[in-house]
Amino acid sequence: MSGQNVVVEPKALPALHRNQRRFLYLGGAVVTLLMVATIFAIALSSIRDYHRQQREIFQEAGTDIDALLARLKLQHRNAMRVFSSLWLTQQPWLQSVGAPLQKQFAAQDGQLLIQVDPPNQPWLILGVDTTGLPDATQAAILGLAREASTLAPAARGGKPGTRAYVYDPLGRMFGIEGVDTEAQLLGALHVQTRKQALERLMLADDRWQREAVHAMGAPAVDNRVAPLFLGHDPLTGEPAIVEGLRLPFAPDSGSRAIVFESLGQLVESLSPPASVRLVSATDETILGENQAPDVHKADPALLQELHDHLPRHHGPVLFSKGGMYKVAGTLRNADWTLVRLYSRQQMLVDIGHRLLPFLLVTALILAILWTLLLYTDRRVFAPALAGVERVYESEALSRIIIEASPVGLCLLDPENHQPIMENDVMRGFAADSAEPPSSLYARLAAGAPAKPAGPIAGIRPGNWNSSWT
């Protein structure tokens, strides 16, 4: 405004410095917070991806094991169809093939070893009480056994570790694969007679049938093929995948075949190998953490968690307890539960390895950012503010000099000829001038002398001057 001084308060300098630093570091803090939030979001996404990856590993392992079990079932059914077809449509031929074998069988006191091709497993056929079976029927059974020794390995895929035995529930005949002599069979079963051996095999089948009934909720004998379940090879005691089949031999008695498949096939089916556990319907662990067949009673705590979180024939589900995550679900082709276990610690380690590049890049960017902010504050803004502070100090000193001067002094704006700074003497002179102050200041700015209309109190005539910018 005209006739007033424009005053810049020196107190504004500390506030300016303070606000400048506040906005500078606040901006850096916002950028830092955004980058940390980004890393946090990436970490959360990585956790979700890790859980999804574990579920995919679980599903792939379940698919592989289910495919193996389905293939075994198909192989067993194909073999059963072949033998049923031979028995039902080729009786005369089977009797002609088996007639010489029946004579050997009778001559050797109801014992016969059949091995057509040495690489194939031998079949030991034993008779317990064959008085109720006609010679023609015995010949047909032995002829079919001869064909089975040739066709069965191919029908079952020729997998090693496979064994089967066939028996007549009426206790008349039975045969077992992979045994050369009766003494070897009796010693392996720890019995003294053929009848005891047959009872031991039938007893084992009864137990497996009960397990199948428990697993499926329906009598297995009502079906031509019972479900797959966990058992042990009666000769070696090794755990095995077991399936029971009803065969057409001596149809009045419902002859049965029990097939054992090596558990090692479960491990071989996992591609790529996955760390999973397999729990049977009888609460036994089939595959352990070392991915080797390891049948033993499952951990009660794990069984309780499965019971609490996994309804029957439902899954997969994810649950956790005590820092351990578990993905579990039942298989389609057996009443077994597949479990994938992984720890929170392992998850954090794996995610940490994935996030390490992001963390290093973020740390480098933040280090550069804050280095630039500190450099800007100390090397750019601080010197500039110090220069402004010196200007303010110089202006304050000039103001003191002008105010203390005994002569009229003023500092004029050359654009609008308004006083920027003036002392009391000059203000009194302008007030006592005969012309308006604006005209006075205009003439002073143009360098023209001006004389007061009369004496000014305390000032001798001629004791004045002008200055302009």
Coordinates of C-alpha atoms in Angstrom, one line a residue:
M1 CA 0.0 0.0 0.0
S2 CA 1.1 3.6 -0.7
G3 CA 3.0 5.2 2.0
Q4 CA 3.6 2.0 4.0
N5 CA 6.7 -0.1 4.3
V6 CA 6.8 -3.8 3.2
V7 CA 8.3 -5.7 6.1
V8 CA 9.6 -9.3 6.0
E9 CA 9.7 -10.7 9.4
P10 CA 13.0 -12.4 10.2
K11 CA 11.0 -15.0 12.3
A12 CA 9.7 -16.5 9.0
L13 CA 13.2 -17.9 8.2
P14 CA 13.2 -20.7 10.8
A15 CA 9.6 -21.6 9.9
L16 CA 10.6 -21.7 6.2
H17 CA 13.6 -23.9 7.0
R18 CA 11.5 -26.2 9.2
N19 CA 8.6 -26.5 6.6
Q20 CA 11.1 -27.1 3.8
R21 CA 12.7 -30.0 5.7
R22 CA 9.3 -31.3 6.7
F23 CA 8.0 -31.5 3.2
L24 CA 11.2 -32.9 1.9
Y25 CA 11.4 -35.7 4.4
L26 CA 7.6 -36.2 4.3
G27 CA 7.8 -36.9 0.6
G28 CA 10.7 -39.4 1.2
A29 CA 8.7 -41.1 3.9
V30 CA 5.6 -41.4 1.6
V31 CA 7.7 -43.0 -1.1
T32 CA 9.3 -45.3 1.4
L33 CA 5.9 -46.3 2.8
L34 CA 4.6 -47.0 -0.7
M35 CA 7.6 -49.2 -1.6
V36 CA 7.3 -51.1 1.7
A37 CA 3.6 -51.6 1.1
T38 CA 4.4 -52.9 -2.3
I39 CA 6.9 -55.4 -0.9
F40 CA 4.2 -56.4 1.7
A41 CA 1.6 -56.9 -1.0
I42 CA 4.1 -59.0 -3.0
A43 CA 4.8 -61.1 0.1
L44 CA 1.1 -61.7 0.7
S45 CA 0.7 -62.6 -3.0
S46 CA 3.7 -65.0 -2.7
I47 CA 2.1 -66.7 0.4
R48 CA -1.1 -67.3 -1.6
D49 CA 0.9 -68.5 -4.6
Y50 CA 2.9 -70.9 -2.3
H51 CA -0.3 -72.4 -0.8
R52 CA -1.6 -72.7 -4.4
Q53 CA 1.6 -74.4 -5.5
Q54 CA 1.4 -76.9 -2.6
R55 CA -2.2 -77.6 -3.5
E56 CA -1.1 -78.2 -7.1
I57 CA 1.7 -80.6 -5.9
F58 CA -0.9 -82.4 -3.9
Q59 CA -3.3 -82.6 -6.8
E60 CA -0.6 -83.9 -9.2
A61 CA 0.4 -86.6 -6.7
G62 CA -3.2 -87.6 -6.2
T63 CA -3.7 -87.7 -9.9
D64 CA -0.6 -89.9 -10.4
I65 CA -1.6 -92.3 -7.6
D66 CA -5.2 -92.5 -8.8
A67 CA -4.0 -93.2 -12.3
L68 CA -1.8 -96.0 -11.0
L69 CA -4.6 -97.5 -9.0
A70 CA -7.0 -97.2 -12.0
R71 CA -4.4 -98.9 -14.2
L72 CA -4.0 -101.8 -11.7
K73 CA -7.7 -102.2 -11.6
L74 CA -8.0 -102.2 -15.3
Q75 CA -5.2 -104.8 -15.6
H76 CA -6.8 -107.0 -13.1
R77 CA -10.2 -106.7 -14.8
N78 CA -8.7 -107.5 -18.2
A79 CA -7.0 -110.6 -16.8
M80 CA -10.3 -111.7 -15.3
R81 CA -12.1 -111.1 -18.5
V82 CA -9.6 -113.2 -20.4
F83 CA -9.7 -116.1 -18.0
S84 CA -13.5 -116.0 -17.7
S85 CA -13.8 -116.0 -21.5
L86 CA -11.4 -119.0 -21.7
W87 CA -13.3 -120.9 -19.0
L88 CA -16.8 -120.2 -20.5
T89 CA -16.0 -120.7 -24.2
Q90 CA -13.0 -123.0 -24.4
Q91 CA -13.8 -125.9 -22.0
P92 CA -13.0 -128.7 -24.4
W93 CA -9.7 -127.1 -25.3
L94 CA -8.8 -126.4 -21.7
Q95 CA -9.6 -130.1 -20.8
S96 CA -7.4 -131.4 -23.6
V97 CA -4.5 -129.1 -22.5
G98 CA -5.0 -130.0 -18.8
A99 CA -5.6 -133.7 -19.2
P100 CA -1.8 -134.6 -19.0
L101 CA -1.4 -132.1 -16.2
Q102 CA -4.3 -133.7 -14.3
K103 CA -2.6 -137.1 -14.5
Q104 CA 0.7 -135.6 -13.1
F105 CA -1.3 -133.8 -10.4
A106 CA -3.0 -137.1 -9.3
A107 CA 0.3 -139.0 -9.5
Q108 CA 2.1 -136.5 -7.3
D109 CA -0.5 -136.6 -4.5
G110 CA -2.3 -133.5 -5.6
Q111 CA 0.7 -131.3 -6.3
L112 CA 1.8 -129.7 -9.5
L113 CA 4.3 -127.0 -10.5
I114 CA 3.4 -125.1 -13.7
Q115 CA 6.0 -122.9 -15.4
V116 CA 5.7 -122.7 -19.1
D117 CA 8.3 -119.9 -19.6
P118 CA 11.1 -119.7 -17.1
P119 CA 11.2 -115.9 -16.9
N120 CA 7.5 -116.0 -15.8
Q121 CA 6.6 -116.8 -12.2
P122 CA 5.9 -120.5 -11.5
W123 CA 2.4 -121.5 -10.2
L124 CA 2.2 -124.2 -7.5
I125 CA -1.1 -126.0 -7.6
L126 CA -2.1 -128.0 -4.5
G127 CA -5.1 -130.2 -3.9
V128 CA -6.6 -130.5 -0.4
D129 CA -9.8 -132.6 -1.0
T130 CA -10.5 -133.0 -4.7
T131 CA -13.0 -135.9 -4.3
G132 CA -15.8 -133.6 -5.1
L133 CA -14.3 -132.4 -8.4
P134 CA -14.6 -134.5 -11.5
D135 CA -11.4 -135.3 -13.4
A136 CA -12.6 -133.2 -16.4
T137 CA -13.1 -130.2 -14.2
Q138 CA -9.7 -130.6 -12.6
A139 CA -8.2 -130.9 -16.1
A140 CA -9.9 -127.7 -17.2
I141 CA -8.7 -125.9 -14.1
L142 CA -5.1 -127.0 -14.6
G143 CA -5.3 -126.2 -18.3
L144 CA -6.5 -122.7 -17.4
A145 CA -3.7 -122.4 -14.8
R146 CA -1.2 -123.3 -17.5
E147 CA -2.5 -120.5 -19.7
A148 CA -2.6 -118.1 -16.7
S149 CA 1.1 -118.7 -16.1
T150 CA 1.7 -117.4 -19.6
L151 CA -0.9 -114.7 -19.9
A152 CA -1.1 -113.2 -16.4
P153 CA 2.2 -111.4 -16.4
A154 CA 1.4 -109.7 -19.7
A155 CA -2.2 -108.9 -18.5
R156 CA -0.9 -107.4 -15.3
G157 CA 1.8 -105.3 -17.1
G158 CA 4.7 -107.5 -16.2
K159 CA 5.5 -105.4 -13.1
P160 CA 8.0 -106.9 -10.6
G161 CA 6.8 -107.6 -7.1
T162 CA 3.4 -108.8 -8.2
R163 CA 2.0 -112.0 -6.7
A164 CA -1.4 -113.7 -6.8
Y165 CA -3.0 -116.8 -5.3
V166 CA -6.3 -118.5 -6.2
Y167 CA -8.4 -120.8 -4.0
D168 CA -11.6 -122.6 -3.8
P169 CA -13.5 -121.6 -0.7
L170 CA -14.8 -125.2 -0.4
G171 CA -11.3 -126.2 0.4
R172 CA -10.7 -128.5 -2.6
M173 CA -7.8 -126.8 -4.6
F174 CA -5.6 -123.7 -4.5
G175 CA -2.7 -122.3 -6.3
I176 CA -0.1 -119.7 -5.5
E177 CA 2.3 -117.7 -7.8
G178 CA 6.0 -117.5 -7.2
V179 CA 6.4 -120.6 -5.1
D180 CA 8.4 -123.7 -6.3
T181 CA 7.7 -126.3 -3.7
E182 CA 5.1 -127.2 -1.1
A183 CA 7.8 -127.1 1.6
Q184 CA 8.7 -123.5 0.7
L185 CA 5.0 -122.5 1.0
L186 CA 4.5 -124.2 4.3
G187 CA 7.6 -122.7 5.7
A188 CA 6.7 -119.2 4.6
L189 CA 3.2 -119.5 6.1
H190 CA 4.6 -121.2 9.3
V191 CA 2.1 -124.1 9.0
Q192 CA 2.4 -127.9 8.8
T193 CA -0.2 -129.1 6.2
R194 CA -1.8 -128.0 3.0
K195 CA -5.1 -127.6 4.8
Q196 CA -3.6 -125.2 7.3
A197 CA -1.9 -123.3 4.4
L198 CA -5.3 -122.9 2.7
E199 CA -6.9 -121.8 5.9
R200 CA -4.2 -119.3 6.5
L201 CA -4.7 -117.8 3.0
M202 CA -8.5 -117.8 3.4
L203 CA -8.2 -116.2 6.8
A204 CA -6.1 -113.4 5.4
D205 CA -8.6 -112.9 2.6
D206 CA -11.5 -112.8 5.1
R207 CA -9.7 -110.0 7.0
W208 CA -9.1 -108.0 3.8
Q209 CA -12.7 -108.5 2.9
R210 CA -13.8 -107.1 6.2
E211 CA -11.5 -104.1 5.6
A212 CA -13.0 -103.7 2.1
V213 CA -16.5 -103.8 3.6
H214 CA -15.4 -101.1 6.1
A215 CA -13.9 -99.0 3.4
M216 CA -16.8 -99.3 0.9
G217 CA -19.8 -99.8 3.2
A218 CA -21.0 -102.8 1.2
P219 CA -20.0 -106.5 1.1
A220 CA -17.1 -106.9 -1.3
V221 CA -18.3 -110.5 -2.2
D222 CA -21.4 -109.0 -3.9
N223 CA -19.1 -107.5 -6.6
R224 CA -17.0 -109.3 -9.1
V225 CA -14.1 -107.1 -8.2
A226 CA -13.5 -105.9 -4.6
P227 CA -11.9 -102.5 -3.9
L228 CA -8.2 -102.0 -3.6
F229 CA -7.0 -102.0 0.0
L230 CA -3.8 -102.3 2.0
G231 CA -2.4 -105.7 2.9
H232 CA 0.7 -107.8 3.2
D233 CA 2.1 -110.5 1.0
P234 CA 1.4 -113.7 3.0
L235 CA 4.8 -115.2 2.0
T236 CA 7.2 -112.3 2.5
G237 CA 5.2 -110.1 4.9
E238 CA 5.9 -107.1 2.7
P239 CA 3.1 -104.4 2.5
A240 CA 1.2 -104.5 -0.8
I241 CA -1.8 -103.1 -2.7
V242 CA -4.4 -105.9 -2.6
E243 CA -7.4 -106.6 -4.8
G244 CA -9.7 -109.5 -4.7
L245 CA -11.4 -111.0 -7.8
R246 CA -14.2 -113.6 -8.1
L247 CA -13.3 -116.1 -10.8
P248 CA -15.3 -118.7 -12.7
F249 CA -13.4 -121.7 -11.5
A250 CA -15.8 -124.2 -9.8
P251 CA -18.6 -121.6 -10.0
D252 CA -20.5 -123.5 -7.3
S253 CA -18.0 -122.3 -4.7
G254 CA -17.2 -118.8 -6.0
S255 CA -13.5 -119.2 -6.5
R256 CA -11.4 -116.1 -5.7
A257 CA -8.1 -114.7 -6.8
I258 CA -6.1 -112.3 -4.5
V259 CA -3.6 -110.1 -6.3
F260 CA -0.7 -108.3 -4.5
E261 CA 1.0 -105.3 -6.1
S262 CA 4.2 -103.8 -4.8
L263 CA 3.9 -100.5 -2.9
G264 CA 7.0 -99.4 -4.7
Q265 CA 4.8 -98.6 -7.7
L266 CA 3.2 -95.8 -5.7
V267 CA 6.6 -94.0 -5.4
E268 CA 7.4 -94.7 -9.0
S269 CA 4.1 -93.2 -10.1
L270 CA 4.9 -89.8 -8.6
S271 CA 6.3 -87.7 -11.4
P272 CA 8.0 -85.5 -10.3
P273 CA 8.6 -87.1 -6.8
A274 CA 6.5 -85.3 -4.2
S275 CA 6.7 -85.4 -0.4
V276 CA 3.2 -86.7 0.5
R277 CA 1.8 -89.1 3.0
L278 CA -0.8 -91.8 2.2
V279 CA -3.1 -93.0 5.0
S280 CA -5.2 -96.1 4.6
A281 CA -8.8 -96.6 5.7
T282 CA -7.5 -98.6 8.7
D283 CA -5.5 -95.6 9.9
E284 CA -2.1 -96.9 8.7
T285 CA 0.5 -94.8 7.0
I286 CA 1.3 -96.3 3.6
L287 CA 3.9 -93.7 2.4
G288 CA 6.0 -91.9 4.9
E289 CA 8.0 -88.7 4.7
N290 CA 10.9 -90.4 3.1
Q291 CA 8.7 -91.4 0.2
A292 CA 9.3 -95.1 0.7
P293 CA 6.7 -97.8 1.5
D294 CA 6.5 -97.6 5.3
V295 CA 3.4 -99.2 6.7
H296 CA 2.8 -98.4 10.4
K297 CA 0.1 -96.9 12.6
A298 CA -0.5 -93.3 11.6
D299 CA 0.2 -90.5 14.1
P300 CA -2.9 -90.1 16.3
A301 CA -2.7 -86.3 16.1
L302 CA -2.7 -86.4 12.3
L303 CA -5.6 -88.8 12.3
Q304 CA -7.6 -86.5 14.6
E305 CA -6.9 -83.5 12.4
L306 CA -8.0 -85.5 9.3
H307 CA -11.2 -86.6 11.2
D308 CA -11.9 -83.0 12.2
H309 CA -11.3 -81.3 8.9
L310 CA -11.8 -83.9 6.2
P311 CA -15.3 -85.3 5.7
R312 CA -15.4 -88.7 4.0
H313 CA -15.0 -88.6 0.2
H314 CA -14.4 -84.9 0.2
G315 CA -11.4 -82.6 -0.5
P316 CA -8.9 -81.3 -0.9
V317 CA -8.9 -79.1 2.1
L318 CA -6.1 -76.9 3.7
F319 CA -5.7 -76.6 7.4
S320 CA -2.9 -75.8 9.8
K321 CA -1.9 -76.4 13.4
G322 CA 1.3 -75.8 15.4
G323 CA 3.1 -74.2 12.4
M324 CA 2.4 -77.1 10.1
Y325 CA 0.1 -76.8 7.0
K326 CA -1.7 -79.8 5.6
V327 CA -3.5 -80.3 2.3
A328 CA -5.6 -83.5 2.5
G329 CA -8.1 -85.3 0.4
T330 CA -9.4 -88.8 -0.4
L331 CA -8.5 -90.7 -3.6
R332 CA -11.0 -91.9 -6.1
N333 CA -9.8 -95.4 -6.6
A334 CA -9.1 -96.4 -3.0
D335 CA -10.4 -95.4 0.4
W336 CA -7.0 -93.8 1.2
T337 CA -6.3 -90.2 2.3
L338 CA -3.5 -88.3 0.6
V339 CA -1.8 -85.7 2.8
R340 CA 0.7 -83.0 1.8
L341 CA 2.6 -81.5 4.8
Y342 CA 4.8 -78.4 4.8
S343 CA 5.9 -76.1 7.7
R344 CA 5.4 -72.4 8.1
Q345 CA 9.2 -72.1 8.5
Q346 CA 9.9 -73.8 5.2
M347 CA 7.3 -71.6 3.5
L348 CA 8.9 -68.4 4.8
V349 CA 12.4 -69.6 3.8
D350 CA 11.2 -70.4 0.2
I351 CA 9.3 -67.1 0.0
G352 CA 12.3 -65.3 1.4
H353 CA 14.5 -66.7 -1.4
R354 CA 11.9 -65.5 -4.0
L355 CA 11.6 -62.0 -2.4
L356 CA 15.3 -61.5 -1.9
P357 CA 15.9 -59.8 -5.3
F358 CA 12.9 -57.5 -4.7
L359 CA 14.2 -56.7 -1.2
L360 CA 17.7 -55.9 -2.5
V361 CA 16.4 -53.7 -5.3
T362 CA 14.0 -51.9 -2.9
A363 CA 16.8 -51.3 -0.3
L364 CA 19.1 -50.0 -3.0
I365 CA 16.4 -47.6 -4.3
L366 CA 15.6 -46.3 -0.8
A367 CA 19.3 -45.9 0.0
I368 CA 19.7 -43.8 -3.2
L369 CA 16.5 -41.8 -2.4
W370 CA 17.4 -40.9 1.1
T371 CA 21.0 -40.1 0.1
L372 CA 19.6 -37.6 -2.4
L373 CA 17.2 -36.2 0.1
L374 CA 20.0 -35.7 2.7
Y375 CA 22.3 -34.2 0.1
T376 CA 19.5 -31.8 -1.2
D377 CA 18.8 -30.7 2.4
R378 CA 22.4 -30.1 3.4
R379 CA 24.0 -29.1 0.2
V380 CA 21.3 -27.2 -1.6
F381 CA 18.5 -26.0 0.7
A382 CA 20.6 -25.2 3.7
P383 CA 23.1 -22.9 1.8
A384 CA 20.2 -21.2 0.0
L385 CA 18.4 -20.5 3.2
A386 CA 21.7 -19.2 4.7
G387 CA 22.0 -16.8 1.8
V388 CA 18.4 -15.6 2.3
E389 CA 19.1 -15.2 6.0
R390 CA 22.1 -13.0 5.2
V391 CA 19.9 -10.9 2.8
Y392 CA 17.4 -10.4 5.6
E393 CA 20.1 -9.4 8.0
S394 CA 21.5 -6.9 5.5
E395 CA 18.0 -5.4 5.0
A396 CA 17.5 -5.2 8.8
L397 CA 20.9 -3.4 9.1
S398 CA 19.9 -1.0 6.3
R399 CA 16.6 -0.3 7.9
I400 CA 18.3 0.6 11.2
I401 CA 20.7 2.9 9.4
I402 CA 17.9 4.7 7.5
E403 CA 15.7 5.0 10.6
A404 CA 18.6 6.5 12.6
S405 CA 19.7 9.0 10.0
P406 CA 19.1 12.7 10.9
V407 CA 18.3 13.5 7.2
G408 CA 15.3 12.4 5.2
L409 CA 16.0 9.1 3.5
C410 CA 13.8 6.9 1.4
L411 CA 14.1 3.8 -0.9
L412 CA 11.7 4.1 -3.9
D413 CA 10.4 1.5 -6.3
P414 CA 11.4 2.7 -9.8
E415 CA 8.3 1.1 -11.4
N416 CA 5.6 2.8 -9.4
H417 CA 7.6 5.4 -7.5
Q418 CA 6.2 4.1 -4.2
P419 CA 8.4 4.2 -1.1
I420 CA 9.8 0.8 -0.1
M421 CA 11.5 2.1 3.0
E422 CA 11.7 5.6 4.5
N423 CA 12.5 7.2 7.9
D424 CA 10.4 9.5 10.0
V425 CA 12.1 12.6 8.6
M426 CA 11.1 11.7 5.1
R427 CA 7.6 10.9 6.1
G428 CA 7.3 14.3 7.8
F429 CA 8.7 16.0 4.8
A430 CA 6.2 14.2 2.5
A431 CA 3.4 15.2 4.9
D432 CA 4.4 18.9 5.0
S433 CA 5.0 19.1 1.2
A434 CA 2.7 21.3 -0.8
E435 CA 2.3 18.7 -3.5
P436 CA 0.7 15.2 -3.1
P437 CA 3.1 12.5 -1.9
S438 CA 2.8 10.6 -5.1
S439 CA 4.0 13.6 -7.1
L440 CA 6.8 14.2 -4.6
Y441 CA 8.0 10.6 -4.8
A442 CA 7.7 10.7 -8.6
R443 CA 9.9 13.8 -8.8
L444 CA 12.4 12.3 -6.4
A445 CA 12.6 9.1 -8.4
A446 CA 13.2 11.3 -11.5
G447 CA 16.1 13.0 -9.7
A448 CA 14.4 16.5 -9.6
P449 CA 15.0 18.5 -6.4
A450 CA 12.1 19.3 -4.3
K451 CA 11.7 22.1 -1.7
P452 CA 9.3 22.0 1.2
A453 CA 6.6 24.7 1.4
G454 CA 7.8 25.7 4.8
P455 CA 10.2 24.8 7.6
I456 CA 9.9 21.3 9.0
A457 CA 10.2 21.0 12.7
G458 CA 13.7 20.0 13.8
I459 CA 15.1 20.1 10.3
R460 CA 17.1 23.0 8.9
P461 CA 16.2 24.1 5.4
G462 CA 18.3 22.4 2.7
N463 CA 19.0 19.4 5.0
W464 CA 17.4 16.8 2.8
N465 CA 18.2 14.6 -0.2
S466 CA 16.6 11.9 -2.3
S467 CA 17.6 8.4 -3.2
W468 CA 16.0 5.8 -5.5
T469 CA 16.5 2.4 -6.8

